[in-house]
PDB file of C-alpha atoms in Angstrom:
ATOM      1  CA  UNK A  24     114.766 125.557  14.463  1.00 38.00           C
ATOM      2  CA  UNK A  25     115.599 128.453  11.702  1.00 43.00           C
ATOM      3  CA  UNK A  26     117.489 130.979  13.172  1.00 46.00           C
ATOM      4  CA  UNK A  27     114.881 133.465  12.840  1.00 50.00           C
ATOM      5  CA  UNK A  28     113.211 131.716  16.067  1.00 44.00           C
ATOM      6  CA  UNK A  29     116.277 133.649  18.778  1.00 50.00           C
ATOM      7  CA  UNK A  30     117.215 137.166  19.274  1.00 61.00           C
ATOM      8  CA  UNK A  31     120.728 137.292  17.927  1.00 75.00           C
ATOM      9  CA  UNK A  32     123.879 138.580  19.811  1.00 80.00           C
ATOM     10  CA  UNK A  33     126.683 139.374  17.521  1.00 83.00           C
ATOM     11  CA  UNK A  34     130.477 137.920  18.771  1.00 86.00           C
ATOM     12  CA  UNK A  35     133.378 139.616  16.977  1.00 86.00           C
ATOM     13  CA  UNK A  36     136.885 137.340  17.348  1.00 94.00           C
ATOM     14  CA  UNK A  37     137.970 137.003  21.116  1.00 95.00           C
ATOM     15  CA  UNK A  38     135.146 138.800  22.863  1.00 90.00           C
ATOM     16  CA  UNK A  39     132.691 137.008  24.680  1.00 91.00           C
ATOM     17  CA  UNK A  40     129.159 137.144  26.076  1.00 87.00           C
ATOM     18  CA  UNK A  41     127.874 136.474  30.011  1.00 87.00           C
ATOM     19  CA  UNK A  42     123.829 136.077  29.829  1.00 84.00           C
ATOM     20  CA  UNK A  43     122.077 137.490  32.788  1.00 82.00           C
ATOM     21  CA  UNK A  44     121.664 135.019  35.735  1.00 84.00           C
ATOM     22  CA  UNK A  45     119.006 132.768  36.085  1.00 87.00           C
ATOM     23  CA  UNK A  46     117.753 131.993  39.543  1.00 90.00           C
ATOM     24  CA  UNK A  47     115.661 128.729  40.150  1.00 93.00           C
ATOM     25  CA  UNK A  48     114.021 126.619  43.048  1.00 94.00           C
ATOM     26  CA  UNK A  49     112.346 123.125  43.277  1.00 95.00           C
ATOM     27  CA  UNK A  50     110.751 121.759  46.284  1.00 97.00           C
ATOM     28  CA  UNK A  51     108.469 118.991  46.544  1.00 97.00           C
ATOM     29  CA  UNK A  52     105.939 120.696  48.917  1.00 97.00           C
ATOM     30  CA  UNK A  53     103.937 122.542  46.987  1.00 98.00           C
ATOM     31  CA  UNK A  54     103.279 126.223  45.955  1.00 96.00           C
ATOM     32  CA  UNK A  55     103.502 127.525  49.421  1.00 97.00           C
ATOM     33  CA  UNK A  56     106.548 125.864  50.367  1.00 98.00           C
ATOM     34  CA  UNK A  57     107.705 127.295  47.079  1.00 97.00           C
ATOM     35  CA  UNK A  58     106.759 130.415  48.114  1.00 95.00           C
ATOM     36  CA  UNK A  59     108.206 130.475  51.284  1.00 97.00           C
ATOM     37  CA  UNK A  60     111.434 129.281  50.356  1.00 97.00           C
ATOM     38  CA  UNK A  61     111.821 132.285  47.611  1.00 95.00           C
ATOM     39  CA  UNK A  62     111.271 134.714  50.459  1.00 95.00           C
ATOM     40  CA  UNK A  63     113.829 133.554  52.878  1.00 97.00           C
ATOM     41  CA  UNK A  64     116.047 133.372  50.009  1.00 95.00           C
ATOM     42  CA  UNK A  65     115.535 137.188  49.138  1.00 95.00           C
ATOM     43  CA  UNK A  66     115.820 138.160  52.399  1.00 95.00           C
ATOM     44  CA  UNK A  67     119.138 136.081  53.537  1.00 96.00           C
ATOM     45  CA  UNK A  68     121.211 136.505  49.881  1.00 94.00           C
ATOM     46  CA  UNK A  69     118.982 139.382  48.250  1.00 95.00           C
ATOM     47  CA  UNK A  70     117.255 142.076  49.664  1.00 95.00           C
ATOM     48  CA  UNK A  71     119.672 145.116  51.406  1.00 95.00           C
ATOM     49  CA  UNK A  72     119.459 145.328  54.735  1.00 95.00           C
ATOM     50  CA  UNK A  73     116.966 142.950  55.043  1.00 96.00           C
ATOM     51  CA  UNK A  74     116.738 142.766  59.193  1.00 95.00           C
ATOM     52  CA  UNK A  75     116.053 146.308  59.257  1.00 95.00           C
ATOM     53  CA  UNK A  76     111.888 147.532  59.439  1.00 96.00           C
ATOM     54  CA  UNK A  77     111.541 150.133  56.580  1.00 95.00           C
ATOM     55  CA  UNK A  78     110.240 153.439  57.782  1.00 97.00           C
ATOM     56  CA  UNK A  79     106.725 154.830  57.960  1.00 97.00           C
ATOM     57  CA  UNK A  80     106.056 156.743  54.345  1.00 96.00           C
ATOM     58  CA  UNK A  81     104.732 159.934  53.216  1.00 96.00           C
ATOM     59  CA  UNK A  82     104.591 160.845  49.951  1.00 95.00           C
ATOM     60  CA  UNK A  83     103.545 163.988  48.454  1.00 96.00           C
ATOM     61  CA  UNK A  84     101.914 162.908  45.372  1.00 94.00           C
ATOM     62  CA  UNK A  85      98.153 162.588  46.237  1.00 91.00           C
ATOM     63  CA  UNK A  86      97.952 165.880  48.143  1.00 95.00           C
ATOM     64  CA  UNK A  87      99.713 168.244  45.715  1.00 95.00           C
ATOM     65  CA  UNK A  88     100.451 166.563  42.158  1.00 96.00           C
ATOM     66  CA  UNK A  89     102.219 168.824  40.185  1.00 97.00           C
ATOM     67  CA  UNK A  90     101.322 171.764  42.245  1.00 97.00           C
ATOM     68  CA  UNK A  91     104.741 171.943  44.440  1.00 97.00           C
ATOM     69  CA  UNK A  92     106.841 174.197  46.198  1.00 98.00           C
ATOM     70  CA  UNK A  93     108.760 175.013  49.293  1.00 98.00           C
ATOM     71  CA  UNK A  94     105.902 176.293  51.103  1.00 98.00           C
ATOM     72  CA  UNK A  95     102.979 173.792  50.758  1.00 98.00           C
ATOM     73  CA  UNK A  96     105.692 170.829  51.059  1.00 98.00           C
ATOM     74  CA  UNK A  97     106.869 172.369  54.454  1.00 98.00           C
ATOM     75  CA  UNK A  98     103.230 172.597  55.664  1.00 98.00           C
ATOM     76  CA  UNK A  99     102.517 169.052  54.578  1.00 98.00           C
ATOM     77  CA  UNK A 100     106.055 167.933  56.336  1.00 98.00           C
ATOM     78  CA  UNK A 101     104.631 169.316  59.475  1.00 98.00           C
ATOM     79  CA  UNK A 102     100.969 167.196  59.201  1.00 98.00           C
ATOM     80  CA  UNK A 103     103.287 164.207  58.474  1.00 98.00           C
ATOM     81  CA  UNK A 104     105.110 164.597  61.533  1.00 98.00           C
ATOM     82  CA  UNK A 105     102.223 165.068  63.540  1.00 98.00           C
ATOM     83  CA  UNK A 106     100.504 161.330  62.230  1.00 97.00           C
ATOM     84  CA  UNK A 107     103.844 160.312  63.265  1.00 98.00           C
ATOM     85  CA  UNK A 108     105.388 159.940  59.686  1.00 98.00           C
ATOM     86  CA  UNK A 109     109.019 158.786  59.597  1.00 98.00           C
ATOM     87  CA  UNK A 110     110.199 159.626  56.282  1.00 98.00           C
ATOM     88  CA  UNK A 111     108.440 162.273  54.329  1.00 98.00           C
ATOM     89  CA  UNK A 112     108.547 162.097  50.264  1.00 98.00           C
ATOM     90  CA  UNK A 113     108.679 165.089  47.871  1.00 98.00           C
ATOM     91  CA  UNK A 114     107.199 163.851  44.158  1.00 97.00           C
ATOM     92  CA  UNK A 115     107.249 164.897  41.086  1.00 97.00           C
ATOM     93  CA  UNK A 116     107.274 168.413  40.249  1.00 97.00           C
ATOM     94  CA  UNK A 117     109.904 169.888  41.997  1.00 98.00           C
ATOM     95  CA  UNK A 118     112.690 170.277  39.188  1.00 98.00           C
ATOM     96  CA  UNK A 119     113.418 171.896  35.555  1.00 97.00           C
ATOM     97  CA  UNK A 120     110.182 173.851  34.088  1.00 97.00           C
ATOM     98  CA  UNK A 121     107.810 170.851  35.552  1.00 97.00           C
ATOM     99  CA  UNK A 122     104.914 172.074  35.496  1.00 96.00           C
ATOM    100  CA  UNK A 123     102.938 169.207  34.241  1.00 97.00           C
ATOM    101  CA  UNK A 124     103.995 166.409  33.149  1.00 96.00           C
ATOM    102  CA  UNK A 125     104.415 167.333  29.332  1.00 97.00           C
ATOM    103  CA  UNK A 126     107.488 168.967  29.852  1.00 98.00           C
ATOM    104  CA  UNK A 127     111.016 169.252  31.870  1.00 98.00           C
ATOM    105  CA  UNK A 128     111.515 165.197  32.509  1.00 98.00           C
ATOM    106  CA  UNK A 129     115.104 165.112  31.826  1.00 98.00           C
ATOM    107  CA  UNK A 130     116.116 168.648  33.863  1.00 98.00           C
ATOM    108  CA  UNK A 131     116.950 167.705  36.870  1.00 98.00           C
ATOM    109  CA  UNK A 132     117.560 170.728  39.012  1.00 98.00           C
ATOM    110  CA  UNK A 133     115.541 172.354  41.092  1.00 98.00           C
ATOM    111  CA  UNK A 134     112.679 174.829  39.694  1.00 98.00           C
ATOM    112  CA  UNK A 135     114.320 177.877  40.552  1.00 97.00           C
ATOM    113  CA  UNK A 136     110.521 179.516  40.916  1.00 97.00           C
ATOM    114  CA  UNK A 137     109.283 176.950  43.408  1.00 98.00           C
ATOM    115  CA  UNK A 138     112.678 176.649  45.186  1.00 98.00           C
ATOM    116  CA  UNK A 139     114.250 179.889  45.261  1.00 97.00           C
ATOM    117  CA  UNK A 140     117.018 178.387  47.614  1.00 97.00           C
ATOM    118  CA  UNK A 141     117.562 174.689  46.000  1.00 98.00           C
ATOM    119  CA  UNK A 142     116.235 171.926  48.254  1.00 98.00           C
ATOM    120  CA  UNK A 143     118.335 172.995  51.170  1.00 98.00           C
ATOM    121  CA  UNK A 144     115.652 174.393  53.138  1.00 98.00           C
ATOM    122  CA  UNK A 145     112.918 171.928  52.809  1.00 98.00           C
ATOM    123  CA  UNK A 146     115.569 168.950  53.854  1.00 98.00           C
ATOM    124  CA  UNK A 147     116.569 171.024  57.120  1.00 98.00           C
ATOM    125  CA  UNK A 148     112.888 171.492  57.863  1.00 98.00           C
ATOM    126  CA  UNK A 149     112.232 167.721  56.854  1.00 98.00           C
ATOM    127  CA  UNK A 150     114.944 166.917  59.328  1.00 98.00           C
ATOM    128  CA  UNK A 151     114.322 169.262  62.378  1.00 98.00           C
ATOM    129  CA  UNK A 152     110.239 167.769  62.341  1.00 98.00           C
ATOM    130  CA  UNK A 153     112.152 164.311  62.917  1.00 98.00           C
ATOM    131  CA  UNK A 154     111.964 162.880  60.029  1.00 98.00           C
ATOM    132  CA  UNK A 155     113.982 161.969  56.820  1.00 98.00           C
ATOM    133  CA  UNK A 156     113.988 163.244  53.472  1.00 99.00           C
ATOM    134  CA  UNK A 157     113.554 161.910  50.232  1.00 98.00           C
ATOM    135  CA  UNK A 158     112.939 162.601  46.755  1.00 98.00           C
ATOM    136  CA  UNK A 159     111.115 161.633  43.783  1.00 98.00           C
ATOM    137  CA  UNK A 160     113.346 160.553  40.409  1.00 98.00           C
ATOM    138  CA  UNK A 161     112.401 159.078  36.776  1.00 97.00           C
ATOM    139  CA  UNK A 162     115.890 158.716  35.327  1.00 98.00           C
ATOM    140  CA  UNK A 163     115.484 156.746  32.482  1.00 97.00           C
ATOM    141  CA  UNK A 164     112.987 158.885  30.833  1.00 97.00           C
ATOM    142  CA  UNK A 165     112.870 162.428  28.954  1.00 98.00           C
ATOM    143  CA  UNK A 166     110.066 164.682  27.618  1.00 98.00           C
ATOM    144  CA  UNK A 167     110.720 166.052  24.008  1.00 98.00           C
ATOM    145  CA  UNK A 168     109.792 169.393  25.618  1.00 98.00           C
ATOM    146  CA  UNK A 169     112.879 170.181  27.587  1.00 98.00           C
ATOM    147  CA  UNK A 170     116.647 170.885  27.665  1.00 98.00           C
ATOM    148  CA  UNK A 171     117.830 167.932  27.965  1.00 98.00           C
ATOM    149  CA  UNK A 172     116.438 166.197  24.522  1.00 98.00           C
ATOM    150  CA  UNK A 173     116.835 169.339  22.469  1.00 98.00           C
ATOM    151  CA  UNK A 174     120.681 168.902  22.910  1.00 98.00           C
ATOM    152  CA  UNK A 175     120.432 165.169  22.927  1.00 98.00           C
ATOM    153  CA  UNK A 176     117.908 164.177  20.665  1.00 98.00           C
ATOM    154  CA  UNK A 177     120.238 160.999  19.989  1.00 97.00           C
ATOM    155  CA  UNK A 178     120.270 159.648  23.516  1.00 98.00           C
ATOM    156  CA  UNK A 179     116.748 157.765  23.173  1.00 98.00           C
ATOM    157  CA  UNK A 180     115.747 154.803  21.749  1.00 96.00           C
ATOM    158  CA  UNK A 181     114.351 155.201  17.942  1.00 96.00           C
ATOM    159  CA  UNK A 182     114.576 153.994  14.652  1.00 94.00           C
ATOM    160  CA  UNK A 183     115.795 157.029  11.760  1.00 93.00           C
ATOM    161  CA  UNK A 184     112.896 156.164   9.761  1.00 93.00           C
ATOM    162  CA  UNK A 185     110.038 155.492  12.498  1.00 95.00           C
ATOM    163  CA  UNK A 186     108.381 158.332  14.228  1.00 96.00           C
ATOM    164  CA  UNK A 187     109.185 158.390  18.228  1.00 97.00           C
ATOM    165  CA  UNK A 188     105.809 157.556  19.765  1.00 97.00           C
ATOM    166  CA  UNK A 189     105.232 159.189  23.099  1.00 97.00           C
ATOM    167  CA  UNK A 190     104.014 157.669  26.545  1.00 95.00           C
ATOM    168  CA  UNK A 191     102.966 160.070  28.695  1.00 93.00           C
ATOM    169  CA  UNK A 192     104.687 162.540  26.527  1.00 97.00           C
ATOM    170  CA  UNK A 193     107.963 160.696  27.158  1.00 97.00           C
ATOM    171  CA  UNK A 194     110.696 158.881  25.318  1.00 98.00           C
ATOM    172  CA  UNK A 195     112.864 156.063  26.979  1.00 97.00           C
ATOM    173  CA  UNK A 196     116.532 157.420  26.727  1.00 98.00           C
ATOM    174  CA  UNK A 197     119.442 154.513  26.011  1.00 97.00           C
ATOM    175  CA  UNK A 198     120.774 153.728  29.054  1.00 97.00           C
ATOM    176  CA  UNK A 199     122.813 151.022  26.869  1.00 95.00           C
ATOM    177  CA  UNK A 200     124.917 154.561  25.555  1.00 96.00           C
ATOM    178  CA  UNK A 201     127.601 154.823  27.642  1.00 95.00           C
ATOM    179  CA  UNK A 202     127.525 158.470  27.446  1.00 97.00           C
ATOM    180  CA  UNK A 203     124.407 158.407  28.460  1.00 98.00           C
ATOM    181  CA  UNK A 204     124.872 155.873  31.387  1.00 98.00           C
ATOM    182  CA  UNK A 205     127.785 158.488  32.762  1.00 98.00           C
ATOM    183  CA  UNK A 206     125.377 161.676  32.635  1.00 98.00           C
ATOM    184  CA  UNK A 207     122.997 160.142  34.845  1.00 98.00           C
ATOM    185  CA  UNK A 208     125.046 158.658  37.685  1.00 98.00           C
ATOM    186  CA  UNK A 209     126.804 162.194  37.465  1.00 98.00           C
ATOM    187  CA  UNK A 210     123.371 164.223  37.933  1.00 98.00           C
ATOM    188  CA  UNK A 211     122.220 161.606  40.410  1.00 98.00           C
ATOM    189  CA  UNK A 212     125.926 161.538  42.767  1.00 98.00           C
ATOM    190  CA  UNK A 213     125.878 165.520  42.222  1.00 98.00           C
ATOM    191  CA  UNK A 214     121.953 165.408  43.628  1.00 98.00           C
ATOM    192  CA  UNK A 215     122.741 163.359  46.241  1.00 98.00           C
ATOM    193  CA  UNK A 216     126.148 165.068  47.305  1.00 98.00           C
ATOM    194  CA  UNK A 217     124.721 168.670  47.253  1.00 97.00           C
ATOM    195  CA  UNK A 218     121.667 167.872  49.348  1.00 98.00           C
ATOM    196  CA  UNK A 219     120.462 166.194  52.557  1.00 98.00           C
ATOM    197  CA  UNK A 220     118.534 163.472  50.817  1.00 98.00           C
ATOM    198  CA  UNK A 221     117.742 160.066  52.528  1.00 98.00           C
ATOM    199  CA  UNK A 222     115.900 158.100  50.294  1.00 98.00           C
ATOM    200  CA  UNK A 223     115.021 157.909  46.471  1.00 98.00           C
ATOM    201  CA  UNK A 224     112.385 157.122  44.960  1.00 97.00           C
ATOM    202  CA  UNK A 225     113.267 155.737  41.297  1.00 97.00           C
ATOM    203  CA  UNK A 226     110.199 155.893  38.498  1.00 95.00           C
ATOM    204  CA  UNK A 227     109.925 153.916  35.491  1.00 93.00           C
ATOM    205  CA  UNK A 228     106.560 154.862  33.951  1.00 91.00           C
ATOM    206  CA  UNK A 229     106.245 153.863  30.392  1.00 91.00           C
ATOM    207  CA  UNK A 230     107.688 151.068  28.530  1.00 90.00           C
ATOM    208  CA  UNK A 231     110.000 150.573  24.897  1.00 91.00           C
ATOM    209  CA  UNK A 232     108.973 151.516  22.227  1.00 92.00           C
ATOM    210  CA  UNK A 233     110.789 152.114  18.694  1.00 93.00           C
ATOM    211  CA  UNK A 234     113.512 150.165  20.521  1.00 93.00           C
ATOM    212  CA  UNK A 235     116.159 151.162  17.687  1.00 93.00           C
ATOM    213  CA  UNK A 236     120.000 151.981  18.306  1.00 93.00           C
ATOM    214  CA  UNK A 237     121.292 153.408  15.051  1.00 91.00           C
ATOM    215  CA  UNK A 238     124.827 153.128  16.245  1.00 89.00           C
ATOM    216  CA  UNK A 239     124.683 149.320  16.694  1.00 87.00           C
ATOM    217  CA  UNK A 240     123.047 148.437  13.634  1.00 82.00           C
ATOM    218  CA  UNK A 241     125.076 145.377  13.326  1.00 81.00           C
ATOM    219  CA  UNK A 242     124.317 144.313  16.798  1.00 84.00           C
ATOM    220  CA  UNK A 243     121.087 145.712  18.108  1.00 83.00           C
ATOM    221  CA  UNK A 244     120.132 143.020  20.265  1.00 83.00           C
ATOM    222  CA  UNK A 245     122.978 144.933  22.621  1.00 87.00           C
ATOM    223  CA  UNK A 246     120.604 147.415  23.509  1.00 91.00           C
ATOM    224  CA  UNK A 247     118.110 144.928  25.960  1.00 89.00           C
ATOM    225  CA  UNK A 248     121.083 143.147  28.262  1.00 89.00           C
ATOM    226  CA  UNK A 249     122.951 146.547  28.287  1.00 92.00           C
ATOM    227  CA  UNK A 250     120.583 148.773  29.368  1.00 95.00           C
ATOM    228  CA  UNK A 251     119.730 146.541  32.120  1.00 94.00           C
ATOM    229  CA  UNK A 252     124.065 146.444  32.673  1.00 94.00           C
ATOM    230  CA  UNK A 253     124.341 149.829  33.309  1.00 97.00           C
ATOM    231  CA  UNK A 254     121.054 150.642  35.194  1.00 97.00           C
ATOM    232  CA  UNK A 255     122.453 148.505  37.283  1.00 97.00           C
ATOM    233  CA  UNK A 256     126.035 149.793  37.775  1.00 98.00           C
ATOM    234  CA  UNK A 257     124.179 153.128  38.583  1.00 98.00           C
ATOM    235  CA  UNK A 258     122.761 151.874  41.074  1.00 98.00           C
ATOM    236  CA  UNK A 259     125.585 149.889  42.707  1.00 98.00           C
ATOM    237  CA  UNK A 260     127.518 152.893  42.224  1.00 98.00           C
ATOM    238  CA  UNK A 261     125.224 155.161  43.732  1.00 98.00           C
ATOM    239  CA  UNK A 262     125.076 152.392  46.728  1.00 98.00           C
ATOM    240  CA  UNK A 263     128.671 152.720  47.131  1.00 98.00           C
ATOM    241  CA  UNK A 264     128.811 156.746  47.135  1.00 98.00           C
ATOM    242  CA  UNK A 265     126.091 157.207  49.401  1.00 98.00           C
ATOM    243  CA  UNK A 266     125.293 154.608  52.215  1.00 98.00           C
ATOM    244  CA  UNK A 267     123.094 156.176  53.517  1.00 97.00           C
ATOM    245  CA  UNK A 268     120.743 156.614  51.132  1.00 98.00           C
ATOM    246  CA  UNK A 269     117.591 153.985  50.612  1.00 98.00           C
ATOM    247  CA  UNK A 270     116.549 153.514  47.055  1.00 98.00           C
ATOM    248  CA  UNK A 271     112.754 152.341  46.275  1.00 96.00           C
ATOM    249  CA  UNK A 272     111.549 150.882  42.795  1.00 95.00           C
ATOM    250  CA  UNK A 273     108.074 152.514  41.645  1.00 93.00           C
ATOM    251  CA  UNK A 274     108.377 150.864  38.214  1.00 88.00           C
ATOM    252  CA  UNK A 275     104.945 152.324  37.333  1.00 78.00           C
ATOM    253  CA  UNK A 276     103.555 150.761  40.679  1.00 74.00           C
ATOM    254  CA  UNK A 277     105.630 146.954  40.864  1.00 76.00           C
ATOM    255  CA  UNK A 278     106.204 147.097  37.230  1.00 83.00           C
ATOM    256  CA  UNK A 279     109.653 146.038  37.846  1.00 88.00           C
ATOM    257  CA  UNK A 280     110.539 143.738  40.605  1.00 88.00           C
ATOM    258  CA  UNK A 281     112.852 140.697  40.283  1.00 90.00           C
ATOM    259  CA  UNK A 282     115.805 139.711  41.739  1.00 93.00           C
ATOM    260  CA  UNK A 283     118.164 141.883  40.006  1.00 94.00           C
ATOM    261  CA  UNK A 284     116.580 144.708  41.149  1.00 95.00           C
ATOM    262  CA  UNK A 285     115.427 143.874  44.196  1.00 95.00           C
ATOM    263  CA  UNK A 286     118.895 142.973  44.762  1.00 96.00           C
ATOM    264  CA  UNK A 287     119.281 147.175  44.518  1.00 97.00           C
ATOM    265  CA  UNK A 288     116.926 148.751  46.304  1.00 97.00           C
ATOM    266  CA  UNK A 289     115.292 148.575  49.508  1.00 96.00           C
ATOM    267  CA  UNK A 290     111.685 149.099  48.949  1.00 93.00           C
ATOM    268  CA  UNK A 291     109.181 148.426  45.865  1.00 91.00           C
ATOM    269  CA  UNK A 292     106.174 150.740  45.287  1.00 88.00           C
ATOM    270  CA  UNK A 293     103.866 147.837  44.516  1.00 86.00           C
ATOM    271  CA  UNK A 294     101.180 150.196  43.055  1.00 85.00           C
ATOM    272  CA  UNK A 295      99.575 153.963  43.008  1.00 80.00           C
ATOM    273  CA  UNK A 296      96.345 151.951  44.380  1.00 84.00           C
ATOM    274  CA  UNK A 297      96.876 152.245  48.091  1.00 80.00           C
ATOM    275  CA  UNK A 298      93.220 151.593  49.051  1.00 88.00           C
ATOM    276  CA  UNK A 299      93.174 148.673  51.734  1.00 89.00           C
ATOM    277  CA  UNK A 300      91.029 146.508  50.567  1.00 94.00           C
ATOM    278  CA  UNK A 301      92.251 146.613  47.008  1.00 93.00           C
ATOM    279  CA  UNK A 302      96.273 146.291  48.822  1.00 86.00           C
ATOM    280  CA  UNK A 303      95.250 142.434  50.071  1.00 90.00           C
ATOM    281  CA  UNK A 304      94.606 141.493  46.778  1.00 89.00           C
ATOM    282  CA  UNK A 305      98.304 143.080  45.006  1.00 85.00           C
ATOM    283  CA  UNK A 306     100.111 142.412  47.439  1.00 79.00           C
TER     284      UNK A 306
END
């Protein structure tokens, strides 16, 4: 085979390279015994806290979209808790100038309009209805419109002479930066640290494009294994800060689940589509 045929991975003298793992299983039974086996192998070596039943969900999405604040998400908290709702959800729209979602993806604090008081008072009223709180999160992306990109236009993936196509008026930032890596676990442990939050749910809604890395020119094929490196050592890390805290994979609705990251959080959104009848099918 020409060489052209494989990605390449550049070794300079004395360093080395560790591939991803690759996880396998034979049986001679048959698709369902295969199947069966792979689930009680994710849930004995795999899955966190496997053994325990995930809590009843409510998330905000459907009700409000975009249209958040403390007021309306207190009033739905308290028609969760009444259908007997364990763990109510806040989505998207409750940070930065988010409006919509053509802007503030990347400005993660709260929207100082629509929570005059930071989240503070929502998780206590979260809490005292009996429930816990959680929050909605896209990490790895940014929207040209915001703070974030116009100091750091560097920090996502492009090519200098390719224009940077947008996904639902996002860009994918390079998680394979360290710099980068080390903003968002410190925006994410600061999040987490400052507020009651029980559970987070982690978005990933568009995938590379214009998957350039001017700074490793001589070794681009870095950018693919080490983005997935230190997603994951945010999450660990983030595991190991906060204990407490469940993390659930949305992926775009179960864009994203294998055993690396399945390995990492507790719960998969396996798709926006939660109608019943459509559910038997994807799931």
């Amino acid at each position: 085979f020409g060489h052209e045929a494989f990605d390449l991975w550049r070794l300079n003298p004395g360093e080395s390279l560790t591939t991803p793992v690759f996880s396998g299983l034979y049986t001679d039974q048959g698709f369902g015994a295969a199947s069966r086996e792979w689930h009680a192998y994710l849930l004995q070596h795999v899955v966190p806290r496997a053994e325990e039943t995930r809590p009843i969900l409510y998330n905000s999405w459907e009700a409000t979209f975009f249209d958040i604040d403390e007021e309306n998400q207190k009033k739905l908290a308290r028609v969760a808790a009444d259908l007997g709702v364990e763990l109510f959800v806040m989505d998207d729209g409750w940070f930065g100038r988010r409006i919509n979602d053509r802007a503030g993806l990347g400005d993660w604090w709260p929207n100082p309009e629509r929570f005059p008081n930071g989240l503070k008072p929502l998780a206590d009223e979260v809490h005292a209805l009996g429930m816990q709180f959680g929050i909605w999160v896209e990490p790895e992306m940014v929207n040209p419109d915001s703070d974030l990109y116009r100091e750091h236009p560097d920090w996502v993936y492009h090519y200098p002479t390719r224009s940077r196509s947008e996904f639902r008026n996002q860009l994918v930032l390079n998680y394979a930066r360290e710099d980068v890596g080390a903003w968002v676990y410190g925006w994410l442990d600061d999040l987490l640290s400052r507020n009651a939050i029980d559970y987070v749910k982690w978005d990933m809604n568009r995938p590379f494009s214009e998957p350039g890395w001017p700074d490793e020119a001589e070794n681009p094929e870095r950018l693919w294994i080490d983005h997935v490196r230190n997603l994951y050592d945010i999450l660990d890390r983030l595991r190991r800060a906060h204990p407490h805290v469940a993390f659930e994979s949305c992926s775009g609705g179960g864009g994203r689940v294998d055993l690396g990251i399945l390995r990492r959080t507790d719960m998969v959104w396996t798709s926006d589509n939660t109608d019943a009848l459509d559910r038997l099918t994807i799931q």
